[in-house]
Amino acid sequence: NEITDQGAGVLAELISKSTRLMGLNLQGNQIKSEGAQYLADALRTCLSLQYLNLNGNKIKTNGAMVITELLFSHDRLISLNLGNNKMDHDGVIGILSVLNSSNYTLEELNIDNPVYKTICQSVAIHFGKMFANNVGLQKISFRKHQLRDDGMYIIMEHLLENNTLKVLDLNANEITFRGCEAIAKYLKSDNCSLESLHLANNKCSDYGAKAIAQAIAVNKSLIHLDLTYNSINDLGLTLFAQALSQNTNLMSFKIFGNNFGQECLQLFYELFQAGRANPWFPDFVVYWVDDHFEMAYLETNIEAESDFDFDIHVCKQIDYNEEKA
């Protein structure tokens, strides 16, 4: 709605009189740090606040920090979205520090696409410490942090100590096969509680797919996995298909945007034809046409990106399929 700091100030006056406010969504406006200060001052009286979304504004680090101060006093706030606000290194570390030491009630956090002017892997240490200590966070999205393989190694080593995280979105973090090996180690651990893992738009390639496939074969917690657009060829996709045949829990997987060949398509075709207690919800369909296999994109409409309520959507889709049958 192109709301600026001036509009945020007017909204703040209304909010200050609405102490029972439970949710505020101002995504995609033009609010800067001054407007964030107005809102934060007003929201201090709204102790019932559960949901706050300022994604896609321009509050930067100063604005993010005044909003983050609410985490000290608002123990009912369970969802905070500050992604795409041009936060820098200090803003991200500030938020993670609060979650590391003072707030264990926040359940969902989005801090996508910051603006770093330092080595990105240094932030990974703060992510790791937070994961090792925080017992409340269930869903986190940090896309486009350029954490790369070294960052993945640090974060995954600390995640081995965490058994509460359910949804992890690592889209567009320049992760290669070495980072995938670190992720695979975590997925193989008995302490892994992750249900949804997003790795789209990275650089996993065949070797990364191999590492993830080996983990999928033994993992018992994942329900959804996204590996779209990762430069995976027929070899890696074949290994992934073979691993899926050994997994009884994974239901939804996205691998469109990779390089499918006849060998992997045959395995996926057979996989989808075989009976299974838990149904498959892939993002593509395989056809046998003119003596060879073809595939096409399939929109399942089960899960929005990083949707924490994935299990609800799956149940609805299953009910729909049963009624249709």
PDB file of N, CA and C in Angstrom, residues 3 5 15 18 22 43 56 64 67 76-77 87 89 98 110 112 133 152 175 181 264 272-274 287 315:
ATOM      1  N   ILE A   3       2.784   2.525   2.147  1.00  0.00           N
ATOM      2  CA  ILE A   3       2.752   3.259   3.412  1.00  0.00           C
ATOM      3  C   ILE A   3       4.160   3.703   3.779  1.00  0.00           C
ATOM      4  N   ASP A   5       6.767   6.387   6.424  1.00  0.00           N
ATOM      5  CA  ASP A   5       6.918   6.655   7.856  1.00  0.00           C
ATOM      6  C   ASP A   5       5.759   7.495   8.394  1.00  0.00           C
ATOM      7  N   ILE A  15      -2.801   1.976  16.920  1.00  0.00           N
ATOM      8  CA  ILE A  15      -2.330   0.771  17.604  1.00  0.00           C
ATOM      9  C   ILE A  15      -2.178   1.010  19.099  1.00  0.00           C
ATOM     10  N   SER A  18      -5.154   0.198  20.834  1.00  0.00           N
ATOM     11  CA  SER A  18      -5.676  -1.150  20.536  1.00  0.00           C
ATOM     12  C   SER A  18      -4.807  -2.177  21.255  1.00  0.00           C
ATOM     13  N   MET A  22      -3.615  -8.575  18.189  1.00  0.00           N
ATOM     14  CA  MET A  22      -2.914  -9.862  18.167  1.00  0.00           C
ATOM     15  C   MET A  22      -2.047 -10.047  16.930  1.00  0.00           C
ATOM     16  N   LEU A  43       3.491  -0.655  19.831  1.00  0.00           N
ATOM     17  CA  LEU A  43       3.289  -2.088  20.075  1.00  0.00           C
ATOM     18  C   LEU A  43       3.736  -2.520  21.472  1.00  0.00           C
ATOM     19  N   GLY A  56       9.781  -6.826   3.479  1.00  0.00           N
ATOM     20  CA  GLY A  56       9.740  -6.026   2.259  1.00  0.00           C
ATOM     21  C   GLY A  56       9.560  -4.548   2.493  1.00  0.00           C
ATOM     22  N   ALA A  64      15.105  -2.584  12.583  1.00  0.00           N
ATOM     23  CA  ALA A  64      14.997  -3.965  13.035  1.00  0.00           C
ATOM     24  C   ALA A  64      15.312  -4.097  14.519  1.00  0.00           C
ATOM     25  N   ILE A  67      12.385  -3.020  16.732  1.00  0.00           N
ATOM     26  CA  ILE A  67      11.355  -4.058  16.702  1.00  0.00           C
ATOM     27  C   ILE A  67      11.796  -5.265  17.523  1.00  0.00           C
ATOM     28  N   ARG A  76       4.161 -13.558  24.152  1.00  0.00           N
ATOM     29  CA  ARG A  76       3.151 -14.213  23.323  1.00  0.00           C
ATOM     30  C   ARG A  76       3.441 -14.072  21.834  1.00  0.00           C
ATOM     31  N   LEU A  77       4.455 -13.303  21.492  1.00  0.00           N
ATOM     32  CA  LEU A  77       4.824 -13.126  20.086  1.00  0.00           C
ATOM     33  C   LEU A  77       5.453 -14.413  19.575  1.00  0.00           C
ATOM     34  N   MET A  87      18.726  -5.245   6.321  1.00  0.00           N
ATOM     35  CA  MET A  87      19.476  -5.334   7.572  1.00  0.00           C
ATOM     36  C   MET A  87      20.923  -5.692   7.269  1.00  0.00           C
ATOM     37  N   HIS A  89      24.924  -6.913   9.002  1.00  0.00           N
ATOM     38  CA  HIS A  89      25.531  -7.884   9.891  1.00  0.00           C
ATOM     39  C   HIS A  89      25.095  -7.680  11.344  1.00  0.00           C
ATOM     40  N   VAL A  98      19.385 -12.145  20.969  1.00  0.00           N
ATOM     41  CA  VAL A  98      18.199 -12.161  21.841  1.00  0.00           C
ATOM     42  C   VAL A  98      17.631 -13.572  21.931  1.00  0.00           C
ATOM     43  N   ASN A 110      11.659 -14.949  10.177  1.00  0.00           N
ATOM     44  CA  ASN A 110      12.134 -14.743   8.818  1.00  0.00           C
ATOM     45  C   ASN A 110      13.076 -13.548   8.811  1.00  0.00           C
ATOM     46  N   ASP A 112      15.250 -13.058   5.875  1.00  0.00           N
ATOM     47  CA  ASP A 112      15.786 -13.261   4.529  1.00  0.00           C
ATOM     48  C   ASP A 112      16.520 -12.027   4.005  1.00  0.00           C
ATOM     49  N   ASN A 133      21.203 -23.268  21.906  1.00  0.00           N
ATOM     50  CA  ASN A 133      20.622 -22.854  23.188  1.00  0.00           C
ATOM     51  C   ASN A 133      19.110 -22.645  23.148  1.00  0.00           C
ATOM     52  N   MET A 152      27.489 -23.659   6.506  1.00  0.00           N
ATOM     53  CA  MET A 152      26.658 -24.842   6.726  1.00  0.00           C
ATOM     54  C   MET A 152      27.301 -25.791   7.733  1.00  0.00           C
ATOM     55  N   ILE A 175      25.235 -23.005  -1.539  1.00  0.00           N
ATOM     56  CA  ILE A 175      25.678 -24.258  -0.931  1.00  0.00           C
ATOM     57  C   ILE A 175      26.060 -25.246  -2.021  1.00  0.00           C
ATOM     58  N   GLU A 181      27.015 -32.241   2.436  1.00  0.00           N
ATOM     59  CA  GLU A 181      27.544 -33.301   3.306  1.00  0.00           C
ATOM     60  C   GLU A 181      27.334 -32.965   4.768  1.00  0.00           C
ATOM     61  N   CYS A 264      16.667 -41.860 -14.384  1.00  0.00           N
ATOM     62  CA  CYS A 264      15.967 -41.390 -13.178  1.00  0.00           C
ATOM     63  C   CYS A 264      14.465 -41.322 -13.404  1.00  0.00           C
ATOM     64  N   PHE A 272       6.239 -43.961  -8.344  1.00  0.00           N
ATOM     65  CA  PHE A 272       4.881 -43.428  -8.239  1.00  0.00           C
ATOM     66  C   PHE A 272       3.818 -44.500  -8.473  1.00  0.00           C
ATOM     67  N   GLN A 273       4.173 -45.555  -9.206  1.00  0.00           N
ATOM     68  CA  GLN A 273       3.224 -46.622  -9.479  1.00  0.00           C
ATOM     69  C   GLN A 273       3.103 -47.602  -8.311  1.00  0.00           C
ATOM     70  N   ALA A 274       4.156 -47.694  -7.512  1.00  0.00           N
ATOM     71  CA  ALA A 274       4.176 -48.658  -6.405  1.00  0.00           C
ATOM     72  C   ALA A 274       3.256 -48.192  -5.277  1.00  0.00           C
ATOM     73  N   TYR A 287       5.478 -39.401 -17.646  1.00  0.00           N
ATOM     74  CA  TYR A 287       4.659 -40.068 -18.658  1.00  0.00           C
ATOM     75  C   TYR A 287       5.511 -41.022 -19.490  1.00  0.00           C
ATOM     76  N   CYS A 315      -2.950 -33.143   5.089  1.00  0.00           N
ATOM     77  CA  CYS A 315      -4.175 -33.828   5.498  1.00  0.00           C
ATOM     78  C   CYS A 315      -5.350 -33.411   4.626  1.00  0.00           C
TER      79      CYS A 315
END
